[in-house]
Coordinates of N, CA and C and ligand atoms in Angstrom, one line a residue:
M1 N -11.6 -10.6 19.7 CA -10.9 -8.9 19.5 C -9.6 -8.3 19.3
A2 N -9.4 -7.5 18.5 CA -8.0 -6.7 19.0 C -8.3 -6.0 19.8
A3 N -7.5 -5.8 21.0 CA -7.2 -4.9 21.8 C -7.3 -3.7 21.7
S4 N -7.6 -2.6 22.0 CA -7.3 -0.8 21.7 C -5.9 -0.5 22.5
P5 N -5.5 0.6 22.3 CA -4.4 0.6 22.3 C -5.0 1.8 23.7
G6 N -6.0 2.8 23.8 CA -6.1 3.1 24.9 C -7.0 2.0 26.6
K7 N -7.7 3.0 27.3 CA -8.4 1.8 28.0 C -10.0 1.6 27.7
R8 N -11.0 2.3 26.8 CA -11.8 1.2 26.6 C -11.9 0.4 25.3
P9 N -12.5 0.0 24.4 CA -12.3 -0.7 23.3 C -12.5 0.0 22.4
I10 N -12.1 0.4 21.7 CA -12.5 1.4 20.5 C -12.7 0.4 18.7
W11 N -12.6 -0.8 18.7 CA -12.6 -1.6 18.0 C -13.9 -2.2 17.9
P12 N -15.4 -2.2 17.5 CA -16.0 -3.2 17.1 C -16.2 -4.4 16.3
M13 N -15.4 -4.6 15.4 CA -15.5 -5.3 14.4 C -15.4 -6.9 14.8
G14 N -14.7 -7.3 15.9 CA -14.0 -7.8 16.2 C -15.1 -9.3 15.5
S15 N -13.9 -9.6 14.8 CA -14.4 -11.6 14.5 C -13.1 -12.4 14.4
S16 N -12.9 -13.2 15.3 CA -11.3 -14.2 15.4 C -11.4 -14.4 13.9
A17 N -10.2 -13.9 13.3 CA -9.6 -14.3 12.1 C -8.4 -15.9 12.2
P18 N -8.9 -16.6 11.6 CA -7.9 -17.6 11.5 C -6.4 -17.1 11.1
S19 N -5.8 -18.0 11.8 CA -4.5 -17.5 11.6 C -4.0 -18.0 10.2
D20 N -2.5 -17.2 10.3 CA -2.0 -16.8 8.7 C -1.0 -18.0 8.7
G21 N -0.6 -18.6 10.1 CA 0.6 -19.6 10.1 C 2.1 -18.9 10.2
G22 N 1.7 -17.7 9.9 CA 3.3 -16.5 10.1 C 3.4 -16.1 8.8
G23 N 3.4 -16.9 8.2 CA 4.0 -17.4 6.3 C 3.4 -17.5 5.4
V24 N 3.0 -16.9 4.5 CA 2.3 -17.1 3.2 C 3.4 -16.2 1.5
H25 N 2.6 -16.5 1.0 CA 3.2 -16.2 -0.5 C 4.2 -17.1 -0.7
K26 N 4.4 -18.1 -0.4 CA 5.3 -18.8 -0.6 C 6.1 -18.9 -2.0
R27 N 4.7 -18.9 -2.8 CA 4.7 -19.2 -4.6 C 4.8 -17.5 -4.7
R28 N 5.4 -17.3 -5.9 CA 5.1 -15.7 -6.1 C 4.4 -15.6 -7.5
L29 N 2.7 -15.6 -6.6 CA 1.8 -14.8 -7.6 C 0.7 -14.1 -7.1
I30 N 1.0 -13.6 -8.2 CA -0.2 -12.1 -7.8 C -1.6 -12.7 -8.1
F31 N -2.5 -12.3 -7.4 CA -3.7 -13.1 -7.1 C -4.5 -11.5 -7.7
G32 N -4.2 -11.2 -8.6 CA -5.0 -10.5 -8.9 C -4.8 -9.9 -10.6
R33 N -5.5 -9.2 -12.0 CA -5.6 -8.9 -12.5 C -4.2 -8.5 -13.0
R34 N -3.9 -8.7 -14.2 CA -2.5 -8.1 -15.0 C -3.1 -7.4 -16.2
K35 N -3.8 -8.1 -16.8 CA -4.7 -7.6 -17.8 C -6.0 -7.4 -17.7
G36 N -6.6 -6.2 -18.7 CA -8.1 -6.3 -19.2 C -8.6 -5.6 -20.1
P37 N -9.0 -5.2 -20.1 CA -9.6 -4.6 -21.4 C -7.9 -4.0 -22.4
K38 N -8.3 -4.3 -23.7 CA -7.6 -4.0 -24.6 C -7.0 -2.0 -24.1
L39 N -6.2 -1.8 -24.0 CA -6.0 -0.2 -24.0 C -5.8 0.7 -25.1
S40 N -6.2 1.6 -24.8 CA -6.1 2.2 -26.0 C -4.5 2.5 -27.0
P41 N -4.9 2.8 -28.0 CA -3.5 3.1 -28.3 C -2.6 3.9 -28.0
H42 N -3.3 5.5 -27.4 CA -2.3 6.4 -26.4 C -2.1 6.1 -25.4
K43 N -2.8 5.4 -24.8 CA -1.9 4.3 -23.5 C -0.9 3.1 -23.7
E44 N -1.3 2.6 -25.0 CA -0.1 1.8 -24.9 C 1.2 2.6 -25.5
E45 N 1.0 3.7 -26.3 CA 2.2 4.0 -26.6 C 2.6 4.9 -24.8
L46 N 2.3 5.3 -24.0 CA 2.4 5.4 -22.6 C 3.1 4.5 -22.2
R47 N 2.9 3.8 -22.1 CA 3.1 2.2 -21.7 C 4.8 2.3 -22.4
R48 N 5.2 2.3 -23.5 CA 6.1 2.1 -24.5 C 6.3 2.8 -23.8
T49 N 6.5 4.0 -24.0 CA 7.4 5.7 -24.2 C 8.0 6.3 -22.7
L50 N 7.1 6.1 -22.2 CA 7.0 6.9 -20.8 C 6.9 5.6 -19.3
L51 N 6.7 4.7 -19.9 CA 7.0 4.0 -18.4 C 8.8 3.7 -18.2
P52 N 9.0 3.2 -18.8 CA 10.5 2.7 -18.6 C 11.3 3.5 -17.8
G53 N 11.5 5.1 -18.9 CA 12.0 6.5 -17.8 C 11.1 5.9 -16.1
L54 N 10.4 5.6 -15.8 CA 9.8 5.6 -14.7 C 9.9 4.8 -13.6
A55 N 10.7 3.7 -14.2 CA 10.4 2.3 -13.8 C 11.4 1.7 -12.9
P56 N 11.7 1.8 -11.8 CA 13.5 2.4 -10.9 C 13.5 0.2 -11.1
K57 N 15.1 0.3 -11.7 CA 15.8 -1.1 -12.0 C 15.7 -1.3 -10.3
L58 N 15.3 -2.7 -10.2 CA 15.2 -2.5 -8.9 C 16.9 -3.7 -8.7
E59 N 18.0 -3.2 -7.2 CA 19.0 -3.6 -7.2 C 18.7 -3.9 -6.0
A60 N 19.4 -5.1 -5.4 CA 19.2 -5.5 -3.5 C 20.0 -4.1 -3.0
G61 N 19.5 -4.1 -2.0 CA 19.9 -3.6 -1.1 C 20.0 -1.5 -1.3
R62 N 19.7 -1.5 -2.5 CA 20.5 0.2 -3.2 C 19.1 1.4 -2.4
D63 N 19.9 2.4 -1.7 CA 19.1 3.4 -1.3 C 17.6 4.0 -2.3
P64 N 16.4 4.0 -1.7 CA 15.3 3.8 -2.8 C 15.7 5.6 -3.6
R65 N 15.9 6.2 -2.6 CA 16.4 7.7 -3.0 C 17.9 7.8 -4.5
G66 N 18.1 6.5 -4.6 CA 18.9 6.2 -5.6 C 17.7 6.0 -6.9
Y67 N 16.9 5.7 -6.8 CA 15.7 5.5 -8.1 C 15.9 6.6 -8.7
F68 N 15.6 7.6 -7.9 CA 15.3 9.4 -8.6 C 16.0 10.2 -8.9
A69 N 16.2 11.0 -9.7 CA 16.8 12.0 -10.3 C 17.0 12.9 -9.6
V70 N 15.8 13.6 -8.8 CA 15.9 14.9 -7.8 C 16.2 14.4 -6.8
D71 N 17.0 15.7 -5.9 CA 17.4 15.5 -4.6 C 16.5 15.5 -3.4
L72 N 16.0 14.5 -2.7 CA 14.8 14.2 -1.6 C 15.1 13.8 -0.4
D73 N 14.4 14.1 0.4 CA 13.8 14.1 1.9 C 14.4 12.2 2.7
E74 N 13.1 11.5 1.3 CA 13.0 10.2 1.8 C 11.9 9.8 0.5
V75 N 11.4 8.4 1.1 CA 11.1 7.5 0.5 C 9.6 7.4 0.7
W76 N 8.5 7.3 -0.1 CA 7.2 6.4 0.6 C 7.0 5.6 -0.3
L77 N 6.2 4.6 0.3 CA 5.9 3.3 -1.1 C 4.0 3.1 -0.8
E78 N 3.2 3.1 -2.0 CA 2.1 2.5 -2.0 C 2.3 1.4 -2.5
V79 N 1.7 0.7 -2.1 CA 1.0 -1.1 -2.7 C 0.1 -0.9 -3.3
G80 N -0.3 -0.8 -4.7 CA -1.4 -1.4 -4.9 C -1.8 -0.1 -5.7
F81 N -1.4 1.0 -6.2 CA -2.5 2.3 -6.5 C -3.0 2.5 -7.3
G82 N -3.6 1.7 -7.9 CA -4.9 1.3 -8.7 C -4.7 2.5 -10.2
G83 N -5.7 3.5 -9.9 CA -5.2 4.7 -11.1 C -4.4 5.8 -10.9
G84 N -3.9 5.5 -9.5 CA -3.1 6.1 -9.1 C -3.1 7.7 -8.3
E85 N -4.3 7.8 -8.5 CA -5.3 9.2 -7.6 C -4.3 9.4 -6.6
H86 N -4.1 8.5 -5.4 CA -3.6 9.1 -4.3 C -2.2 9.8 -4.2
L87 N -1.1 7.9 -4.9 CA 0.0 8.9 -5.3 C 0.4 9.8 -5.6
L88 N -0.6 10.4 -7.2 CA -0.1 11.6 -7.8 C -0.5 12.9 -6.3
E89 N -1.7 12.9 -5.8 CA -1.5 13.5 -5.0 C -0.8 14.0 -4.0
L90 N 0.0 13.1 -3.6 CA 0.7 13.2 -2.5 C 2.1 13.5 -2.9
A91 N 2.3 12.9 -4.3 CA 3.8 13.7 -4.6 C 3.3 14.8 -5.3
L92 N 2.7 15.4 -5.1 CA 2.3 16.9 -6.3 C 2.9 17.5 -4.8
A93 N 1.4 17.1 -3.7 CA 1.9 17.8 -2.3 C 3.5 18.0 -1.6
N94 N 3.9 17.0 -1.9 CA 5.2 16.7 -0.9 C 6.1 16.5 -1.8
P95 N 6.8 17.9 -2.5 CA 7.6 17.5 -3.6 C 9.6 16.9 -2.9
R96 N 9.5 17.1 -2.0 CA 10.7 16.9 -1.1 C 10.9 15.1 -0.7
I97 N 9.6 14.3 -0.8 CA 9.2 12.9 -0.5 C 9.2 12.2 -2.1
G98 N 9.9 11.4 -2.2 CA 10.0 10.4 -3.5 C 8.8 9.2 -3.2
L99 N 8.1 9.2 -4.0 CA 7.0 8.2 -4.3 C 6.8 6.8 -4.9
I100 N 7.5 5.8 -4.5 CA 7.8 4.5 -4.9 C 6.1 4.0 -5.0
G101 N 5.9 3.7 -6.6 CA 4.0 2.6 -6.5 C 4.8 1.9 -7.2
A102 N 3.7 1.0 -6.8 CA 3.6 -0.9 -6.9 C 1.9 -1.1 -7.8
E103 N 2.0 -1.4 -9.2 CA 0.3 -1.6 -9.5 C 0.8 -3.0 -10.6
P104 N 0.4 -4.0 -10.8 CA 0.7 -5.2 -11.4 C -0.4 -4.7 -12.8
Y105 N -1.5 -3.9 -12.3 CA -2.5 -4.1 -13.5 C -2.6 -2.9 -14.4
E106 N -2.0 -3.4 -15.5 CA -1.4 -2.6 -16.8 C -2.3 -1.6 -17.3
A107 N -3.9 -1.4 -16.8 CA -5.0 -0.2 -17.1 C -4.9 0.4 -15.4
G108 N -4.2 0.1 -14.8 CA -4.1 1.0 -13.5 C -2.6 1.9 -14.0
V109 N -1.9 1.5 -14.1 CA -0.8 2.1 -14.5 C -0.5 2.9 -15.7
A110 N -1.5 2.3 -16.7 CA -1.6 3.4 -17.9 C -2.6 4.5 -17.2
K111 N -3.2 4.5 -16.4 CA -4.3 5.4 -15.9 C -3.4 6.4 -15.5
L112 N -2.4 6.2 -14.3 CA -1.8 6.7 -13.7 C -0.4 7.5 -15.2
L113 N 0.0 6.8 -15.9 CA 1.3 7.5 -16.8 C 0.1 8.6 -17.7
S114 N -1.4 8.6 -18.3 CA -2.0 9.5 -19.0 C -2.2 10.7 -17.8
K115 N -2.0 10.1 -16.7 CA -1.7 11.8 -15.8 C -1.0 12.5 -16.1
L116 N 0.4 11.8 -16.2 CA 2.1 12.6 -16.1 C 2.5 12.5 -17.1
A117 N 1.6 12.4 -18.3 CA 2.2 12.7 -19.7 C 2.6 13.9 -20.4
D118 N 2.0 14.7 -19.5 CA 2.4 16.3 -19.7 C 3.9 16.7 -19.4
G119 N 3.7 16.3 -18.4 CA 5.3 16.2 -17.7 C 5.8 15.2 -16.5
P120 N 6.0 14.4 -16.6 CA 5.7 13.2 -15.6 C 7.0 14.3 -14.4
L121 N 6.2 13.5 -12.9 CA 6.9 14.2 -11.8 C 8.3 13.7 -11.6
G122 N 9.8 14.7 -10.9 CA 10.7 13.9 -10.6 C 10.7 13.0 -9.5
N123 N 9.3 12.9 -8.7 CA 9.4 12.1 -7.3 C 8.5 11.0 -7.8
I124 N 8.2 10.7 -8.9 CA 7.4 9.6 -9.2 C 7.8 8.4 -9.7
R125 N 7.8 7.0 -9.3 CA 8.6 6.2 -9.8 C 7.7 5.0 -9.8
I126 N 7.3 4.5 -10.9 CA 6.4 3.6 -11.5 C 6.9 2.0 -11.4
H127 N 6.7 1.1 -10.4 CA 6.8 -0.6 -11.0 C 5.4 -0.8 -11.4
E128 N 5.8 -1.4 -12.6 CA 4.1 -2.2 -13.0 C 5.0 -3.7 -13.0
G129 N 4.7 -4.0 -10.7 CA 4.5 -5.0 -10.8 C 3.8 -5.5 -9.3
D130 N 4.8 -6.3 -9.0 CA 4.0 -7.4 -7.3 C 5.2 -6.5 -6.3
A131 N 4.6 -5.5 -5.6 CA 5.3 -4.6 -4.5 C 5.9 -5.6 -3.8
R132 N 6.0 -6.7 -3.6 CA 6.4 -7.4 -3.0 C 8.2 -7.6 -3.6
D133 N 8.3 -7.5 -4.7 CA 9.6 -7.2 -5.4 C 10.9 -6.1 -5.0
I134 N 9.8 -5.1 -4.5 CA 10.6 -4.0 -4.5 C 10.5 -3.9 -3.0
I135 N 9.8 -4.5 -1.8 CA 10.1 -4.5 -0.6 C 11.7 -5.4 -0.2
E136 N 11.2 -6.7 -1.1 CA 12.9 -7.1 -1.1 C 14.3 -7.0 -1.3
A137 N 13.9 -5.9 -2.2 CA 15.9 -4.8 -2.6 C 15.7 -4.0 -2.2
L138 N 14.4 -3.5 -0.9 CA 14.8 -2.1 -0.5 C 16.1 -2.5 0.7
P139 N 16.5 -1.4 1.5 CA 17.5 -2.1 2.7 C 17.4 -1.5 3.8
D140 N 17.3 -2.0 5.0 CA 16.8 -2.0 6.1 C 16.9 -0.5 6.2
A141 N 15.6 -0.1 6.9 CA 14.5 1.2 7.3 C 15.0 2.0 6.5
S142 N 15.1 2.3 5.2 CA 14.9 3.0 4.1 C 13.7 3.5 3.7
I143 N 12.7 3.2 4.1 CA 11.4 4.0 4.1 C 10.4 4.8 4.6
G144 N 9.5 5.9 5.1 CA 9.5 6.5 5.7 C 7.5 6.5 6.0
R145 N 7.3 5.9 5.0 CA 5.4 5.7 5.1 C 5.4 4.2 3.8
V146 N 4.4 3.6 4.3 CA 3.9 2.5 3.5 C 1.7 3.2 3.6
F147 N 1.9 2.8 2.2 CA 0.0 2.6 2.3 C 0.0 1.5 1.3
I148 N -0.9 0.9 2.6 CA -1.8 -0.3 1.4 C -3.4 0.3 1.6
L149 N -4.3 0.3 1.0 CA -4.9 1.3 0.9 C -6.5 0.4 -0.5
F150 N -6.9 -0.3 0.5 CA -8.1 -1.0 0.0 C -7.6 -1.8 -0.7
P151 N -7.2 -3.1 -0.3 CA -6.1 -3.8 -1.0 C -7.4 -5.0 -1.2
D152 N -7.1 -5.7 -2.6 CA -8.4 -6.9 -2.4 C -8.4 -7.4 -1.1
P153 N -9.8 -8.2 -1.2 CA -10.3 -8.5 0.5 C -10.2 -10.2 0.5
W154 N -10.1 -10.3 -0.4 CA -10.1 -11.9 -0.3 C -10.9 -12.7 0.8
P155 N -12.6 -12.0 0.6 CA -13.3 -12.7 1.6 C -13.2 -14.0 1.8
K156 N -13.4 -14.6 1.3 CA -13.8 -16.5 2.0 C -12.7 -17.3 2.5
T157 N -12.6 -17.6 3.5 CA -11.8 -18.0 4.4 C -10.6 -18.8 3.6
R158 N -11.0 -19.5 2.4 CA -9.8 -20.3 2.0 C -9.5 -19.5 1.2
H159 N -9.3 -18.2 0.9 CA -8.3 -17.1 0.1 C -7.7 -16.1 1.0
H160 N -7.9 -16.6 2.3 CA -7.4 -15.6 3.5 C -6.1 -15.5 3.3
K161 N -5.5 -16.7 2.9 CA -3.9 -16.9 2.0 C -3.1 -15.9 1.1
R162 N -4.2 -15.4 0.7 CA -3.7 -14.1 -1.0 C -4.1 -13.3 -0.3
R163 N -4.5 -12.3 1.0 CA -4.0 -11.4 1.5 C -2.8 -10.6 1.7
F164 N -2.7 -9.9 0.7 CA -1.5 -9.0 1.0 C -0.9 -8.9 2.5
V165 N -1.7 -8.5 3.7 CA -1.3 -8.2 4.7 C -1.2 -9.7 5.6
Q166 N 0.1 -10.1 6.0 CA 0.3 -11.6 6.5 C 1.6 -10.9 7.9
T167 N 1.3 -12.1 8.4 CA 2.5 -11.9 9.4 C 3.9 -12.3 8.6
A168 N 4.4 -12.2 8.2 CA 5.5 -13.0 7.0 C 6.0 -11.2 6.4
M169 N 4.8 -10.7 5.7 CA 4.7 -9.5 5.1 C 4.8 -8.4 6.0
L170 N 4.5 -8.2 7.1 CA 4.2 -7.3 8.3 C 6.1 -7.1 8.7
D171 N 6.8 -8.6 9.0 CA 8.0 -8.5 9.1 C 9.2 -7.8 7.9
A172 N 8.2 -8.2 7.2 CA 9.4 -7.2 5.8 C 9.0 -6.0 5.8
L173 N 8.2 -5.4 5.7 CA 7.3 -4.3 6.0 C 8.4 -3.5 7.4
A174 N 8.9 -4.2 8.6 CA 8.7 -3.8 9.7 C 10.5 -3.4 8.6
R175 N 11.1 -4.3 8.2 CA 12.8 -4.6 8.2 C 13.1 -3.3 7.3
I176 N 11.9 -2.8 6.7 CA 12.0 -1.5 5.3 C 12.0 -0.4 5.8
M177 N 10.8 -0.3 7.3 CA 10.6 1.1 7.3 C 11.5 1.7 8.6
K178 N 11.6 3.4 8.5 CA 12.7 3.7 9.7 C 11.8 3.9 10.9
P179 N 12.2 3.5 12.1 CA 11.9 3.9 13.0 C 11.0 5.2 13.1
G180 N 9.6 5.0 13.7 CA 8.9 6.1 13.5 C 8.4 6.6 12.3
A181 N 8.5 5.4 11.4 CA 7.9 5.6 9.7 C 6.5 4.9 9.7
E182 N 5.2 5.3 9.0 CA 4.0 5.6 9.2 C 3.8 4.2 8.2
L183 N 2.6 3.3 9.1 CA 2.2 2.4 8.4 C 0.3 3.0 8.1
R184 N -0.1 2.8 6.6 CA -1.3 3.3 6.8 C -2.0 2.2 5.9
F185 N -3.1 1.4 6.6 CA -3.9 1.2 5.7 C -5.2 0.7 6.2
A186 N -6.1 1.2 4.6 CA -7.8 1.2 4.5 C -8.3 0.2 3.9
S187 N -9.4 -0.3 4.8 CA -10.4 -1.0 3.7 C -12.2 -1.0 4.2
D188 N -12.9 -1.1 3.5 CA -14.4 -0.8 3.5 C -14.8 -2.8 3.8
D189 N -13.8 -3.8 4.0 CA -14.4 -4.8 4.4 C -14.1 -5.0 6.0
A190 N -15.2 -5.2 6.3 CA -14.7 -5.3 7.9 C -13.8 -6.5 8.5
G191 N -13.4 -7.7 7.9 CA -13.2 -8.8 7.8 C -11.9 -8.9 7.5
Y192 N -11.4 -7.9 6.6 CA -9.4 -7.8 6.0 C -9.4 -7.0 7.3
A193 N -10.2 -5.6 7.5 CA -9.9 -4.6 8.7 C -9.5 -5.3 9.9
D194 N -10.4 -6.1 10.3 CA -10.0 -6.9 11.8 C -9.0 -8.2 11.7
W195 N -8.3 -8.7 10.5 CA -7.4 -9.7 10.0 C -6.3 -8.8 10.5
T196 N -6.2 -7.1 9.8 CA -5.3 -6.5 9.6 C -5.1 -6.1 11.0
L197 N -5.9 -5.6 11.7 CA -5.6 -5.1 13.5 C -5.0 -5.6 14.3
E198 N -5.8 -7.1 13.9 CA -5.3 -8.2 14.5 C -3.8 -8.5 14.8
R199 N -3.2 -8.6 13.3 CA -2.2 -9.0 12.8 C -1.0 -7.8 13.3
L200 N -1.5 -6.8 13.4 CA -0.9 -5.6 13.7 C -0.1 -5.2 15.0
M201 N -1.5 -5.6 16.0 CA -1.5 -5.8 17.1 C -0.9 -6.5 17.7
A202 N -1.1 -7.8 17.4 CA 0.2 -9.3 18.0 C 1.5 -8.5 17.6
H203 N 1.9 -7.5 16.5 CA 3.8 -7.1 16.2 C 4.3 -6.5 16.8
P204 N 5.3 -6.9 17.0 CA 6.1 -5.5 18.1 C 6.7 -5.0 18.0
A205 N 6.6 -4.8 16.5 CA 7.2 -3.8 15.6 C 6.4 -2.3 15.0
F206 N 5.0 -2.7 15.4 CA 4.2 -1.9 15.1 C 3.5 -1.4 16.4
A207 N 3.0 -0.1 16.6 CA 2.1 0.3 17.5 C 0.9 1.2 16.7
W208 N -0.8 0.8 16.7 CA -1.7 1.5 16.3 C -1.8 2.9 17.5
T209 N -1.8 3.8 16.0 CA -1.7 5.0 16.7 C -3.6 5.8 17.2
A210 N -4.1 5.0 17.3 CA -5.3 5.4 17.1 C -5.7 5.4 18.6
R211 N -6.6 6.9 19.1 CA -6.8 6.7 20.5 C -8.2 6.7 21.0
V212 N -9.4 7.2 19.7 CA -10.6 7.0 20.3 C -11.1 6.3 18.5
A213 N -12.9 6.1 18.7 CA -12.8 5.6 17.4 C -13.3 6.1 16.5
Q214 N -13.1 7.2 16.7 CA -13.3 8.5 15.7 C -12.0 8.3 14.6
D215 N -10.8 7.9 14.9 CA -9.5 8.5 14.6 C -9.7 6.8 13.6
W216 N -10.1 5.8 13.5 CA -10.2 5.1 12.5 C -11.5 4.8 11.9
K217 N -12.4 5.6 12.4 CA -13.5 5.5 11.2 C -13.5 6.8 10.4
T218 N -12.8 8.4 10.6 CA -12.8 8.6 9.6 C -11.4 8.6 8.8
R219 N -11.1 9.2 7.3 CA -10.3 9.9 6.8 C -9.6 10.5 7.6
P220 N -7.9 10.2 7.7 CA -7.2 11.7 8.3 C -7.2 12.8 7.4
Q221 N -6.9 13.7 8.1 CA -6.2 14.7 7.0 C -4.9 14.9 5.8
A222 N -4.6 15.1 5.4 CA -3.7 14.9 4.2 C -3.0 13.1 4.3
W223 N -4.9 12.7 4.0 CA -4.9 11.2 3.2 C -6.0 11.1 2.1
P224 N -5.1 11.6 1.1 CA -6.1 11.5 -0.3 C -7.0 10.5 -0.1
Q225 N -8.0 10.8 -0.8 CA -8.9 9.4 -0.9 C -8.6 9.2 -2.1
T226 N -8.7 7.6 -2.2 CA -8.8 7.1 -3.5 C -10.1 6.6 -4.3
R227 N -9.2 6.2 -5.4 CA -10.6 6.1 -6.5 C -12.1 4.7 -6.2
Y228 N -10.5 3.5 -5.6 CA -11.7 2.7 -5.1 C -13.0 2.9 -4.1
E229 N -12.2 4.1 -2.9 CA -12.6 4.2 -1.6 C -13.8 5.4 -2.1
A230 N -14.0 5.8 -3.2 CA -15.1 6.9 -3.4 C -15.9 5.7 -3.5
K231 N -15.9 4.7 -4.4 CA -16.8 3.7 -4.3 C -17.3 3.0 -3.6
A232 N -16.7 2.8 -2.3 CA -16.7 2.2 -1.4 C -17.6 1.3 -0.9
L233 N -17.5 0.0 -1.7 CA -18.6 -1.2 -2.0 C -19.0 -1.9 -0.6
H234 N -18.5 -2.1 0.4 CA -18.8 -2.9 1.4 C -19.5 -2.5 2.4
G235 N -18.8 -1.4 2.7 CA -19.3 -0.7 4.1 C -18.2 0.4 4.5
P236 N -18.8 1.1 5.6 CA -17.9 2.5 5.9 C -16.4 1.7 6.1
P237 N -15.4 2.4 5.3 CA -13.9 1.9 5.5 C -13.4 2.3 6.9
A238 N -12.7 1.5 7.6 CA -11.6 2.4 8.4 C -10.0 2.5 8.0
Y239 N -9.7 3.1 8.6 CA -8.5 4.0 8.5 C -7.6 3.8 9.8
L240 N -6.7 3.0 9.6 CA -5.5 2.0 9.8 C -4.4 2.7 9.8
S241 N -4.1 3.0 11.0 CA -2.4 3.9 11.0 C -1.6 3.5 12.0
F242 N -0.3 3.0 11.9 CA 0.5 2.5 13.0 C 2.0 3.0 12.6
V243 N 2.5 2.9 13.5 CA 4.0 3.8 13.7 C 5.1 2.4 14.2
R244 N 5.7 2.5 13.1 CA 7.0 1.7 13.2 C 7.8 1.9 15.0
R245 N 7.7 0.9 15.8 CA 8.7 1.2 16.9 C 10.1 1.7 16.7
G246 N 10.8 1.9 17.5 CA 11.9 2.1 17.5 C 12.5 3.7 17.7
K247 N 13.7 3.6 17.8 CA 14.4 5.0 18.4 C 14.5 5.5 17.1
V248 N 13.8 7.1 17.1 CA 13.9 7.7 16.0 C 15.0 8.7 15.4
A249 N 16.1 8.2 14.9 CA 17.3 9.1 14.7 C 17.7 10.8 14.9
Ligands
SAM301 C1 -9.1 -3.2 -4.6 S1 -7.7 -2.4 -5.7 C2 -7.6 -0.8 -5.0 C3 -6.3 0.1 -5.5 C4 -6.4 1.7 -4.7 N1 -5.3 1.6 -3.8 C5 -7.8 1.9 -4.2 O1 -7.8 2.1 -3.4 O2 -8.3 2.8 -5.6 C6 -6.4 -3.2 -5.0 C7 -5.4 -3.2 -6.3 O3 -4.1 -4.1 -5.5 C8 -3.7 -4.7 -6.6 N2 -2.1 -5.2 -5.7 C9 -3.0 -6.8 -5.5 N3 -1.5 -7.3 -5.4 C10 -0.6 -6.3 -5.8 C11 0.5 -6.7 -5.4 N4 1.2 -7.8 -4.7 N5 1.2 -5.8 -5.6 C12 1.3 -4.5 -5.7 N6 -0.1 -4.2 -5.8 C13 -1.3 -5.6 -5.9 C14 -4.4 -5.0 -7.6 O4 -3.9 -5.4 -8.7 C15 -5.7 -3.8 -7.5 O5 -5.0 -2.8 -8.4

């Protein structure tokens, strides 16, 4: 069971998850769907016309603010934004922040595009594909927040290596996150929440911010609900927030 940062244990879900061996995702596979039911002609049209202008042309080492045409304070990254509800709400509430979202599922991307159709926000960029493409391209200490919200849980032991959160991925996120940057993870799958907490608590670059159980049991303010969360299929969600250690400039 993962230790708590305070004196009393505040994390009851404990089941010792098998080791991920420190690195996976060696083959570049996305373990989810790209294609779903046929898109409506309107959504197909949006993918053809609107998406190219919003898709960052990834360049290794490029400051992510360079992917936007507006002046921004910093950039946040959402991994697997689904239909984009959370991303859009944050972008509207934080006009000086650039939001880059990655989502390989075409229908999810199309859903977000349809919400942007009347006038896309200058502080949103959409990568229709694997978040790892963006993470690999980003320079060190360039991202102010990372969101991994309700990632596919892959509950079967033999599929755990498909989970997005792996020790090697945490190394990669530690590299691109600024000191003091926040990593937000949520899951309604107790096994995946346990797995994530165990790996983040063991990682020298991250510190869990929770002090009491209520901190992870309730969604903090200014943390918009996601579409998947509204369904919360497997149980009450855990909301885990971590800070990237290091001297804040
Ligand atoms: C269960 S859904 C949750 C979607 C959304 N975050 C929500 O809470 O409504 C998980 C999403 O992660 C996406 N995903 C899976 N692997 C990914 C990857 N390597 N990069 C980016 N997104 C990924 C899936 O396509 C799927 O839309």
